[in-house]
Coordinates of C-alpha atoms in Angstrom, one line a residue:
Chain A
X1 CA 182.5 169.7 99.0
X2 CA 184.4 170.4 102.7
X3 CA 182.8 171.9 105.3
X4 CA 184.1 172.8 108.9
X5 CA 181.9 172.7 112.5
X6 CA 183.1 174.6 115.2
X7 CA 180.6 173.1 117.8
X8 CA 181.6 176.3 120.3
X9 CA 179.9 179.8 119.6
X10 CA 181.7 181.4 122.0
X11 CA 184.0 180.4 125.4
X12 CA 185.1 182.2 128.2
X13 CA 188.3 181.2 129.6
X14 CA 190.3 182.8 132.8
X15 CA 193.7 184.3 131.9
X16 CA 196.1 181.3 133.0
X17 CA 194.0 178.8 131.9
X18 CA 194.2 176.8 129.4
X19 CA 191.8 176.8 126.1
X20 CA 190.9 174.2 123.5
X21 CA 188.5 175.5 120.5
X22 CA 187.0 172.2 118.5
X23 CA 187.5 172.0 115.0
X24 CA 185.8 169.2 112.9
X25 CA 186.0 169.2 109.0
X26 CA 184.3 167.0 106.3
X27 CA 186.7 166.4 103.1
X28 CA 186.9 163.3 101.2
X29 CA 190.8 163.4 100.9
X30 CA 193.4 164.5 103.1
X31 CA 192.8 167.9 103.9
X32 CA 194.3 171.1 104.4
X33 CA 193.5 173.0 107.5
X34 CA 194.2 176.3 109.4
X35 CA 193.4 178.5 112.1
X36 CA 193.1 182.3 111.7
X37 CA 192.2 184.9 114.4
X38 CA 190.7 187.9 114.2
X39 CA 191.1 191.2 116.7
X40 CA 188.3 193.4 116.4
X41 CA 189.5 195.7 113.6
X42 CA 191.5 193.4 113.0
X43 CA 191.7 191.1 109.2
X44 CA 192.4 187.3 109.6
X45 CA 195.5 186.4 111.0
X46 CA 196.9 182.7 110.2
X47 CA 197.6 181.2 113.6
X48 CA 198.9 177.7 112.4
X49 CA 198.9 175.0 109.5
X50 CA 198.6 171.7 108.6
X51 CA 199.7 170.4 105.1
X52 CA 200.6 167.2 106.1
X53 CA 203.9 165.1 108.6
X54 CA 203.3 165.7 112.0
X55 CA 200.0 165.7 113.2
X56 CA 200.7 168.1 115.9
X57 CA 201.4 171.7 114.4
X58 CA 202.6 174.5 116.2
X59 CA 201.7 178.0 115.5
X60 CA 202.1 181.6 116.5
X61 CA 201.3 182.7 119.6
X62 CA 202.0 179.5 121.7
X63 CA 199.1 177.7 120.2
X64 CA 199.5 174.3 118.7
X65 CA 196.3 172.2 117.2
X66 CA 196.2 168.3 116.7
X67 CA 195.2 166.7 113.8
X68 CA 193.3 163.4 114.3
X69 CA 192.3 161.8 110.9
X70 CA 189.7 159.2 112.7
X71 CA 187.9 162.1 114.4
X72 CA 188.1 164.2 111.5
X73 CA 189.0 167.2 114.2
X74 CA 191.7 169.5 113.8
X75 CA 191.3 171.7 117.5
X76 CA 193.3 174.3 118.5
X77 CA 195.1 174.6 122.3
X78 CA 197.1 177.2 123.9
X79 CA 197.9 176.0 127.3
X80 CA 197.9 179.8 129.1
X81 CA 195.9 181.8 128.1
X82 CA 196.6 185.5 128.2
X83 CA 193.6 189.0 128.0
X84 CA 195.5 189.4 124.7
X85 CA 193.7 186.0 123.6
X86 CA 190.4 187.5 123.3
X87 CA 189.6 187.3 119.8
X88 CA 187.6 185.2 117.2
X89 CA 189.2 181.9 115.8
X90 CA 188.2 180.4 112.8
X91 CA 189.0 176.7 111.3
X92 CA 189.4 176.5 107.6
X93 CA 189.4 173.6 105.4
X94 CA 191.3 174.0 101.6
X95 CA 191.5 171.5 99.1
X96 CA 192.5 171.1 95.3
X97 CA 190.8 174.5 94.0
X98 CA 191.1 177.6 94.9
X99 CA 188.9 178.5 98.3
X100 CA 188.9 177.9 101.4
X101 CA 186.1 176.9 103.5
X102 CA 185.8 178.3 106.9
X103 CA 183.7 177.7 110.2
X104 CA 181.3 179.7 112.1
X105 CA 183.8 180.7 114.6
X106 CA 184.2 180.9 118.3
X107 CA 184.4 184.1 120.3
X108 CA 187.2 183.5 123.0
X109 CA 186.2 185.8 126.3
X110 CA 189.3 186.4 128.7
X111 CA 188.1 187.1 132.2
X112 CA 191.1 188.3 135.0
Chain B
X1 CA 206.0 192.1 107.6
X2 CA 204.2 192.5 104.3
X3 CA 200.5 193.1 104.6
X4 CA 197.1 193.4 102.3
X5 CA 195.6 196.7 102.7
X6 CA 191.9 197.5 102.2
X7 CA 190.4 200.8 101.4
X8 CA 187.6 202.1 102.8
X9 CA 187.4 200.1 106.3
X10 CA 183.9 201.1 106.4
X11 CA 181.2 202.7 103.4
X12 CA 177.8 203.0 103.5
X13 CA 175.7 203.3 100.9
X14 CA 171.9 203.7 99.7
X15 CA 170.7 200.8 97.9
X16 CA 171.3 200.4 94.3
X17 CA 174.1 202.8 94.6
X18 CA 177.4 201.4 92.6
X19 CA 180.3 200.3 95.5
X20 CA 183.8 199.6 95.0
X21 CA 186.2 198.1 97.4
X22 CA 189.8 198.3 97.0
X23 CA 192.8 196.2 98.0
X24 CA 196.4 196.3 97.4
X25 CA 198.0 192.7 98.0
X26 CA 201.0 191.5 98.8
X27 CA 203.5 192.8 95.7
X28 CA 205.0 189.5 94.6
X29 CA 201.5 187.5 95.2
X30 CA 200.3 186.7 91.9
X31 CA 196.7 185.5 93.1
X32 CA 193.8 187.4 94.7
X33 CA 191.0 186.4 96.5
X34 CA 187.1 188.3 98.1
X35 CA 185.6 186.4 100.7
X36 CA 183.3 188.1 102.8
X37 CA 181.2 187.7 106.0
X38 CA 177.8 188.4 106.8
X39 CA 177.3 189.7 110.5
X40 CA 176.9 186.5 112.5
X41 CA 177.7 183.8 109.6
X42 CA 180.7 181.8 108.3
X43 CA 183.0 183.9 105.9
X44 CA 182.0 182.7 102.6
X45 CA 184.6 182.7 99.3
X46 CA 183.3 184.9 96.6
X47 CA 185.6 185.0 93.8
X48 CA 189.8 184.1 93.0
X49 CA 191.6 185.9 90.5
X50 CA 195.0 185.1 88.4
X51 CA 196.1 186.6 85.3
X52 CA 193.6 189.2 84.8
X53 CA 191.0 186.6 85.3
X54 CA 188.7 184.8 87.5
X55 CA 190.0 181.2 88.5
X56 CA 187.0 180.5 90.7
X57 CA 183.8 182.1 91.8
X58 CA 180.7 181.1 94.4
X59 CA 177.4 181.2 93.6
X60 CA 176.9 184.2 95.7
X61 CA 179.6 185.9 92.9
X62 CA 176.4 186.5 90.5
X63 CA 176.4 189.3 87.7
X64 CA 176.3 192.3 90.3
X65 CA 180.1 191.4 91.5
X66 CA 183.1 192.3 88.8
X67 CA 186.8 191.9 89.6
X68 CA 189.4 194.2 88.4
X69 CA 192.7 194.6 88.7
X70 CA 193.4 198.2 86.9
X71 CA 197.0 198.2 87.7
X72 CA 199.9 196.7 88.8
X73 CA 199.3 196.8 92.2
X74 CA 195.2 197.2 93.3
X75 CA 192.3 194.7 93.2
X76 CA 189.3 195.7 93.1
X77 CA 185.5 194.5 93.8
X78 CA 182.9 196.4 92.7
X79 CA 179.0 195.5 93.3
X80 CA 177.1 197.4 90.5
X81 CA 173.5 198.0 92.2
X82 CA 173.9 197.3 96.1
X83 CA 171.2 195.2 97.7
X84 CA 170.3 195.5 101.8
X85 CA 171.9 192.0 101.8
X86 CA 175.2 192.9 100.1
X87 CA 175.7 194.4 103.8
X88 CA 179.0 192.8 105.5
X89 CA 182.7 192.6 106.0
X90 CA 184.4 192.2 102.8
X91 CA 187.9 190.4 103.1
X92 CA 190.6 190.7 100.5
X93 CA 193.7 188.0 100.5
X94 CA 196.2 187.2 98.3
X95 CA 199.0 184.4 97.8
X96 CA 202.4 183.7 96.5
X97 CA 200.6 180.7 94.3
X98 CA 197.4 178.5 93.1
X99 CA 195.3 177.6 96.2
X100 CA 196.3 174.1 95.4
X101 CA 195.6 173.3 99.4
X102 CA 199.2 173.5 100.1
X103 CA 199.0 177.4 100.1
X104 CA 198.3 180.1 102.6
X105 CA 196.3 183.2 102.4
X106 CA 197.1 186.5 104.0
X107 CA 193.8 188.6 104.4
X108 CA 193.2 192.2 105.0
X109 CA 191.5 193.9 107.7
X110 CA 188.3 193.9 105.9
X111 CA 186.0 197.0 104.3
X112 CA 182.5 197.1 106.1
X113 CA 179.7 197.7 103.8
X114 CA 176.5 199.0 105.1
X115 CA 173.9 199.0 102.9
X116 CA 170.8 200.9 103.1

């Protein structure tokens, strides 16, 4: 069965800086994997994708995530963060049925 | 943008009370999901749904939880006797076709339970 690890429970970042969230997934087979945020009050919005092709995946939002097959890792980047940032991000992990699997999260903190 | 709405965004309840959440998903989706999250834990997949029946269901889905979808447009959950642990964010999603992997999800904003 896959399972996702996001090592970070929660990060504080500057606005300006830039923000990496880790992402590691266990799946036997290539993988399917996504990054959603959620606002408070917000439901699950998909930030990016990776299916398959180029490993580097751009999403919404300015963020891109890099998928590295030997380090079964799949993190997400966004080079500037802004306040608007502040959120929860969660990696996901599908395969050939019909759920996804999701990670604990990581609560991004935006300090001015 | 088309969008999964979720009714009630928050219901609390007394324990063994009968709860049902609703969603309306996206209109040409033809597959329906529940996941839900417990407050500080992963979001966990309950049940999927195609054709007027289930495709998939976790263990947590146990003979409490029943799918339904009564109309054309609604999906509903409904826990018969509510336990203190059935407390959480419920999550609704649909998609355009079969989880195969290559398929995304769009979720609602959730319906908090409270149970207690």
């Amino acid at each position: 069965a896959q399972s996702v690890t996001q090592p970070d429970i929660h990060i504080t970042v500057s606005e300006g800086a830039s923000l990496e969230l880790r992402c590691n997934y266990s799946y036997g087979a290539t993988p399917y994997l996504f990054w959603y945020v959620q606002s408070p009050g917000q439901g699950l919005q998909l930030l990016l994708k990776y299916f398959s092709g180029d490993t580097l995946v751009q999403g919404i939002k300015g963020f891109e995530a890099e998928f590295k097959r030997s380090q079964s890792s799949f993190n997400l980047r966004k080079p500037s963060v802004h306040w608007s940032d502040a959120a929860e991000y969660f990696c996901a992990v599908g395969a050939t049925d019909y759920k996804l699997s999701f990670g604990a999260g990581t609560t991004v903190t935006v300090r001015a | 943008e088309p969008e999964v709405t979720q009714t009630p965004s928050h219901q609390v309840t007394q324990m063994g009370q009968e709860v049902i959440l609703r969603c309306v998903p996206i209109s040409n989706h033809l597959y329906f999901y529940w996941y839900r999250q417990i407050l500080g834990q992963k979001v966990e997949f309950l049940v999927s749904f195609y054709n007027n029946e289930i495709s998939e269901k976790s263990e947590i889905f146990d003979d409490q939880f029943s799918v339904e979808r009564p109309d054309g447009s609604n999906f509903t959950l409904k826990i018969r006797s509510t336990k203190l642990e059935d407390s959480a964010m419920y999550f609704c999603a649909s998609s355009e076709e079969g989880f195969a992997g290559a398929n995304v999800l769009t979720f609602g904003a959730g319906s908090r339970l409270t149970v207690l």
